[in-house]
Short mmCIF file of C-alpha atoms and ligand atoms in Angstrom, two decimals:
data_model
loop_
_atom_site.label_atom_id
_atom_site.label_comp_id
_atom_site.label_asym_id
_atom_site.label_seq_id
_atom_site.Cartn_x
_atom_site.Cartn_y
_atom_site.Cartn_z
CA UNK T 1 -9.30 38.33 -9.65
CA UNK T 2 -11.23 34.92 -8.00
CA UNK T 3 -9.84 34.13 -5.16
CA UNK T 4 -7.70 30.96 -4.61
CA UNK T 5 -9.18 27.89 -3.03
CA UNK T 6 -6.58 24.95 -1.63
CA UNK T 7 -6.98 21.21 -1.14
CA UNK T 8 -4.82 19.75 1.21
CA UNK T 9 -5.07 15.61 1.17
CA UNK T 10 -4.19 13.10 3.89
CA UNK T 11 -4.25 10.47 6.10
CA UNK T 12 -4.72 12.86 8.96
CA UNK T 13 -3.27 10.23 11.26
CA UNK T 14 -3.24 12.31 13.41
CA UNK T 15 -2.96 15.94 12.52
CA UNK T 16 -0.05 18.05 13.33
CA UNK T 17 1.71 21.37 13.38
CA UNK T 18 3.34 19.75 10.30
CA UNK T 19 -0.40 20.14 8.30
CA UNK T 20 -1.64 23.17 10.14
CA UNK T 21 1.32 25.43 10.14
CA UNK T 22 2.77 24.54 7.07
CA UNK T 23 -1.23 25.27 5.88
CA UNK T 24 -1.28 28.76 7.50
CA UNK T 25 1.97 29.64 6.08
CA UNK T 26 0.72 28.94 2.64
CA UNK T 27 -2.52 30.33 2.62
CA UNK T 28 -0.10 33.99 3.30
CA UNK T 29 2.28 33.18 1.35
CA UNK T 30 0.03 32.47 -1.63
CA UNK T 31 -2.73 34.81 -0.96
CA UNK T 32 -5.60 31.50 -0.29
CA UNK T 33 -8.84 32.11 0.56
CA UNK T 34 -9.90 28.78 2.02
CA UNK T 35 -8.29 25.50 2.56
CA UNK T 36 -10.10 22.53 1.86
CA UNK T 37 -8.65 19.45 3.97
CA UNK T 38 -9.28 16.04 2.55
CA UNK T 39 -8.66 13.67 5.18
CA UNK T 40 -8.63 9.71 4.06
CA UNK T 41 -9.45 6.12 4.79
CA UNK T 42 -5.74 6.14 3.81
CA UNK T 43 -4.74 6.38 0.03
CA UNK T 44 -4.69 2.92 -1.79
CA UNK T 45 -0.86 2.72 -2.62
CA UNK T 46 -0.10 3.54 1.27
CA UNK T 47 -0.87 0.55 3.83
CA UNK T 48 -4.60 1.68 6.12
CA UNK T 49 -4.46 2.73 9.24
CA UNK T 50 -6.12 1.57 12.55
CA UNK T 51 -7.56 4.68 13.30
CA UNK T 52 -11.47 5.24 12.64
CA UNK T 53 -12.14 7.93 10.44
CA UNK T 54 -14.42 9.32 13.46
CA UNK T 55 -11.41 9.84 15.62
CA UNK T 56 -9.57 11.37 12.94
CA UNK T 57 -12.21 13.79 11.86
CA UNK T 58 -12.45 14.47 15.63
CA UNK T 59 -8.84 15.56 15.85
CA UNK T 60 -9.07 17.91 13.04
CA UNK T 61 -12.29 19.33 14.01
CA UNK T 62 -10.47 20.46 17.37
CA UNK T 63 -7.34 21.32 15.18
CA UNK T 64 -9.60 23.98 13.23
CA UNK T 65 -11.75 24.83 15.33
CA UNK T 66 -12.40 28.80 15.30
CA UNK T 67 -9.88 29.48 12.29
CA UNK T 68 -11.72 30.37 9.31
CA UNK T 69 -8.84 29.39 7.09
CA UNK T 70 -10.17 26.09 7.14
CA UNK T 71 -13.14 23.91 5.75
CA UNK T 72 -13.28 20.06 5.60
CA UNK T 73 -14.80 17.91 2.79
CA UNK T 74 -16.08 14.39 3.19
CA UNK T 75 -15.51 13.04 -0.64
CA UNK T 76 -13.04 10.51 1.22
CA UNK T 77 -14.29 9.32 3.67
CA UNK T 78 -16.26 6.70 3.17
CA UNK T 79 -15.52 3.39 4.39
CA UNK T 80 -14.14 0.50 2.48
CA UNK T 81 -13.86 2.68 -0.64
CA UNK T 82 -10.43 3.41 -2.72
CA UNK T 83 -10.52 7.17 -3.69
CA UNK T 84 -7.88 8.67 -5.77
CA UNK T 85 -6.79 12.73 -6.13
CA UNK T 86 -8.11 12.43 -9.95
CA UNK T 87 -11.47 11.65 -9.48
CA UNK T 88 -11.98 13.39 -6.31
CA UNK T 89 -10.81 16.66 -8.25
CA UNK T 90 -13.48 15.85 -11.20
CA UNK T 91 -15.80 15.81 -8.71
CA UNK T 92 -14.78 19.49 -7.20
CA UNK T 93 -14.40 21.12 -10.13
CA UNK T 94 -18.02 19.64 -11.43
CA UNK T 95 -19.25 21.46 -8.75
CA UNK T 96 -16.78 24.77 -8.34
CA UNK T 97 -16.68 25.06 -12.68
CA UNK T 98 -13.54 25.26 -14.83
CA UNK T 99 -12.07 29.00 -13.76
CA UNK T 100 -11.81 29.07 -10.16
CA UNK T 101 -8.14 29.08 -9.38
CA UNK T 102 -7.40 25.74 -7.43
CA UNK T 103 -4.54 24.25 -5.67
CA UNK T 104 -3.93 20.69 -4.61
CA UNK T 105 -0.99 20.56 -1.53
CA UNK T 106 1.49 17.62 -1.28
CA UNK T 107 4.72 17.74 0.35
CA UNK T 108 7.95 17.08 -1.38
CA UNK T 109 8.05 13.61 0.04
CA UNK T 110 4.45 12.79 -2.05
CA UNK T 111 5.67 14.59 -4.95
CA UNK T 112 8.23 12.18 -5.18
CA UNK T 113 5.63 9.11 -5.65
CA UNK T 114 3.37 11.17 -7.73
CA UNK T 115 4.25 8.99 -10.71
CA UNK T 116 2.16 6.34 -8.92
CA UNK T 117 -0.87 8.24 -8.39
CA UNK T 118 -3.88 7.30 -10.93
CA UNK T 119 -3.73 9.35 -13.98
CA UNK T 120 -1.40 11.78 -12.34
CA UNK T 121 -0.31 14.18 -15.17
CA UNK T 122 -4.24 14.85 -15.50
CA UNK T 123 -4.03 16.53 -12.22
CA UNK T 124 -2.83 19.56 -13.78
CA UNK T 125 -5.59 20.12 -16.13
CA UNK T 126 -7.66 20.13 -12.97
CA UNK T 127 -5.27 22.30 -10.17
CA UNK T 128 -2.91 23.19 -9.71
CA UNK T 129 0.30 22.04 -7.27
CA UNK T 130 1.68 23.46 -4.18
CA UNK T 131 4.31 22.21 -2.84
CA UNK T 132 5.41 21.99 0.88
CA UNK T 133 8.62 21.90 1.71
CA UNK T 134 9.78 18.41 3.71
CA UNK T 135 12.60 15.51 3.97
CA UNK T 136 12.29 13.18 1.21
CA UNK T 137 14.42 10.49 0.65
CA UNK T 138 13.74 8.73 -2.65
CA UNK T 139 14.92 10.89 -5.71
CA UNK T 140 12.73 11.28 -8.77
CA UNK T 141 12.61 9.22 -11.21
CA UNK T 142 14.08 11.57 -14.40
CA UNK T 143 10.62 10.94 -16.22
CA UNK T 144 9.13 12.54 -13.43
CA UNK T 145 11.93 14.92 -12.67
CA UNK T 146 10.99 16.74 -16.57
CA UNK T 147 7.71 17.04 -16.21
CA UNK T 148 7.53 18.83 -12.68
CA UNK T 149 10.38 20.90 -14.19
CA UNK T 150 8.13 21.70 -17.18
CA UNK T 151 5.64 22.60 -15.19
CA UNK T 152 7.01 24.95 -12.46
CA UNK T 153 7.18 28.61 -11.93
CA UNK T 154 8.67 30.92 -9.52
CA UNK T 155 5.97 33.67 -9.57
CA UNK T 156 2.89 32.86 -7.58
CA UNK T 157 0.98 35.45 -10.27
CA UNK T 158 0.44 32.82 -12.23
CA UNK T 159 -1.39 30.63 -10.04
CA UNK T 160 -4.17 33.35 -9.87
CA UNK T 161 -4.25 34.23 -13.47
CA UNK T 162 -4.61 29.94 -14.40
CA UNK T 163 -7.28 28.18 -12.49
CA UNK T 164 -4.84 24.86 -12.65
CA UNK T 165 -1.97 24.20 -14.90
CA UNK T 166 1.35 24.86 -12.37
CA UNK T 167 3.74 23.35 -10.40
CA UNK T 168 4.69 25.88 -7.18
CA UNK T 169 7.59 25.04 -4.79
CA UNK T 170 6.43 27.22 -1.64
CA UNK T 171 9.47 29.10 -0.02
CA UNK T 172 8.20 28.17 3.54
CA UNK T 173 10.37 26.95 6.23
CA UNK T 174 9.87 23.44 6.59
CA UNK T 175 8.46 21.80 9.83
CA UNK T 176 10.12 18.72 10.68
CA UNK T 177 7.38 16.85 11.71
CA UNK T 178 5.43 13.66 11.29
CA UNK T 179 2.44 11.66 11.78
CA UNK T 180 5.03 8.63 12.05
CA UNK T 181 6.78 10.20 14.47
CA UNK T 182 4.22 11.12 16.56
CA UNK T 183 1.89 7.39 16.35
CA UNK T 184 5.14 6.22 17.48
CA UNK T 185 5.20 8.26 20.49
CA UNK T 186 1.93 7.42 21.92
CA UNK T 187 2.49 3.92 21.19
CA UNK T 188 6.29 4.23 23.58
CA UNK T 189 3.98 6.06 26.56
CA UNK T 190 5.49 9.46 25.42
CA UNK T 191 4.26 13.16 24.72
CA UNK T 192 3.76 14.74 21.86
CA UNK T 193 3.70 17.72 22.92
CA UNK T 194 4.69 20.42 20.66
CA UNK T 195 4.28 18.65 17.71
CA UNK T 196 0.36 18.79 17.83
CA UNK T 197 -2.03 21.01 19.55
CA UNK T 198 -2.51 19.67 23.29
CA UNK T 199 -6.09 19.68 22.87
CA UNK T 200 -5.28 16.81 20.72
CA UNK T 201 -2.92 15.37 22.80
CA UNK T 202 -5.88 15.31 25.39
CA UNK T 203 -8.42 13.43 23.08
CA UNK T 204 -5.45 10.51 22.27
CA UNK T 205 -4.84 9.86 25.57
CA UNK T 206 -8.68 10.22 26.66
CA UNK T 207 -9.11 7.48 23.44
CA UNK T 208 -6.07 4.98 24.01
CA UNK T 209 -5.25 5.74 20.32
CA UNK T 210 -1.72 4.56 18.89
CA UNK T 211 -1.49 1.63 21.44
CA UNK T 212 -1.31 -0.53 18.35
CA UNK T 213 0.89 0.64 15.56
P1 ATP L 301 2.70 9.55 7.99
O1 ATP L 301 3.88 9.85 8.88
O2 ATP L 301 1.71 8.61 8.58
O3 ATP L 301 3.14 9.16 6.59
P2 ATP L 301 2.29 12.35 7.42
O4 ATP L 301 2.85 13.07 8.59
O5 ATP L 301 3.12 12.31 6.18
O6 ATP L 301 1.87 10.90 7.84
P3 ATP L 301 -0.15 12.66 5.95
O7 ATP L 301 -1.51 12.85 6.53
O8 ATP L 301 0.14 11.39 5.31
O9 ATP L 301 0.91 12.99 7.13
O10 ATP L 301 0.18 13.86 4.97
C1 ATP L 301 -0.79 14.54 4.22
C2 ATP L 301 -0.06 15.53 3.34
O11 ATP L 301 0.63 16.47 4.15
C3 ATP L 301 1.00 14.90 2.44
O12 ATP L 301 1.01 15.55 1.18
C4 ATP L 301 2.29 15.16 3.18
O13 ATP L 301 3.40 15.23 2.31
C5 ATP L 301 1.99 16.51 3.82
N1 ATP L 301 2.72 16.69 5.06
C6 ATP L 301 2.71 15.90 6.14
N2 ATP L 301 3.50 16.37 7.10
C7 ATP L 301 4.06 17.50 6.62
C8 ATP L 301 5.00 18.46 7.14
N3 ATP L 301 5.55 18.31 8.33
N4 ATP L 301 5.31 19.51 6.34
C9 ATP L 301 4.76 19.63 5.11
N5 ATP L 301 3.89 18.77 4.57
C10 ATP L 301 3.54 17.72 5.30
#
């Protein structure tokens, strides 16, 4: 059997236990080899961020530091350039070829939206989707709603026999936490703590980061 590779997209603004854990969990759960984080100018339908792309890749370099689990790629992040999930996976499975299983990790809340994503029912015949468990508020559309439900199974088996092709909810507990949430707490003079590691923590406060929303 090849062994599973993961992508895991984001704004990385900043990192949290909410990425890393919920990473960790999966990579068990689902038996992944290596998980590829994608971190982002920020995606074109969401509004940019302050944040330099240097200080984010900074916080996820200390985030991942020593832990083998993880890799990082730099397709995205280049400045001034719109990058969507479609093209980005062209370009990985140019280089990885057409039979190395592959997931591509959104949580519930980006499933949601997916219908807005470029070309977004092509991403299955690239990867396939894993899906992290988190709050989401807006309900899917029923268009939407059929084809995730065509799409899904229950038994991760399948995700190693396919290279891409499935939707996967992952049984996880879900970690209530948010980049949001935690910009917002820098910005009000408060800790994180908890939410992120501290040696992050450290590098906001050493940077002045989230003094602007
Ligand atoms: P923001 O609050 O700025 O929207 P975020 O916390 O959602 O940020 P992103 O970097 O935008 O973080 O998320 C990247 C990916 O990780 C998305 O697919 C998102 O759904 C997922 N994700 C973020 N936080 C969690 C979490 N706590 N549990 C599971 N998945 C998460």
């Amino acid at each position: 059997m090849k062994e599973m590779y993961a992508i895991f997209g984001g704004n990385f603004d900043p990192i949290h236990y909410g990425h890393i854990t919920s990473a960790e969990k999966l990579a068990q759960e689902i038996s992944i080899k290596k998980i590829i984080l994608l971190p982002n100018h920020g995606p074109p339908h969401r509004s940019k961020t302050k944040t330099s792309i240097i200080d984010k890749l900074k916080m996820i370099k200390i985030a991942i530091k020593n832990n083998q689990l993880f890799t990082i790629s730099y397709l995205e992040t280049k400045k001034n350039t719109t990058f969507y999930t479609i093209e980005t996976l062209t370009k990985i499975r140019k280089k990885i070829g057409y039979l190395q299983p592959l997931c591509f990790i959104i949580g519930e809340d980006n499933l949601n939206n997916l219908n807005i994503w470029k070309d977004w029912k092509k991403i299955l015949s690239l990867s396939h989707l894993l899906i992290c468990p988190r709050i989401h508020i807006k309900e899917n559309n029923s268009k939407l709603k059929k084809w995730i439900t065509s799409h899904t199974v229950n038994n991760i088996n399948f995700l190693h026999k396919k290279p891409f092709g499935f939707i996967f909810f992952s049984k996880i507990s879900m970690i209530n936490v948010s980049s949001t949430e935690i910009r917002k707490n820098y910005y009000e003079g408060k800790s994180s703590y908890g939410l992120l590691p501290s040696k992050i923590e450290k590098y906001i406060l050493s940077k002045n980061l989230y003094k602007n929303l």
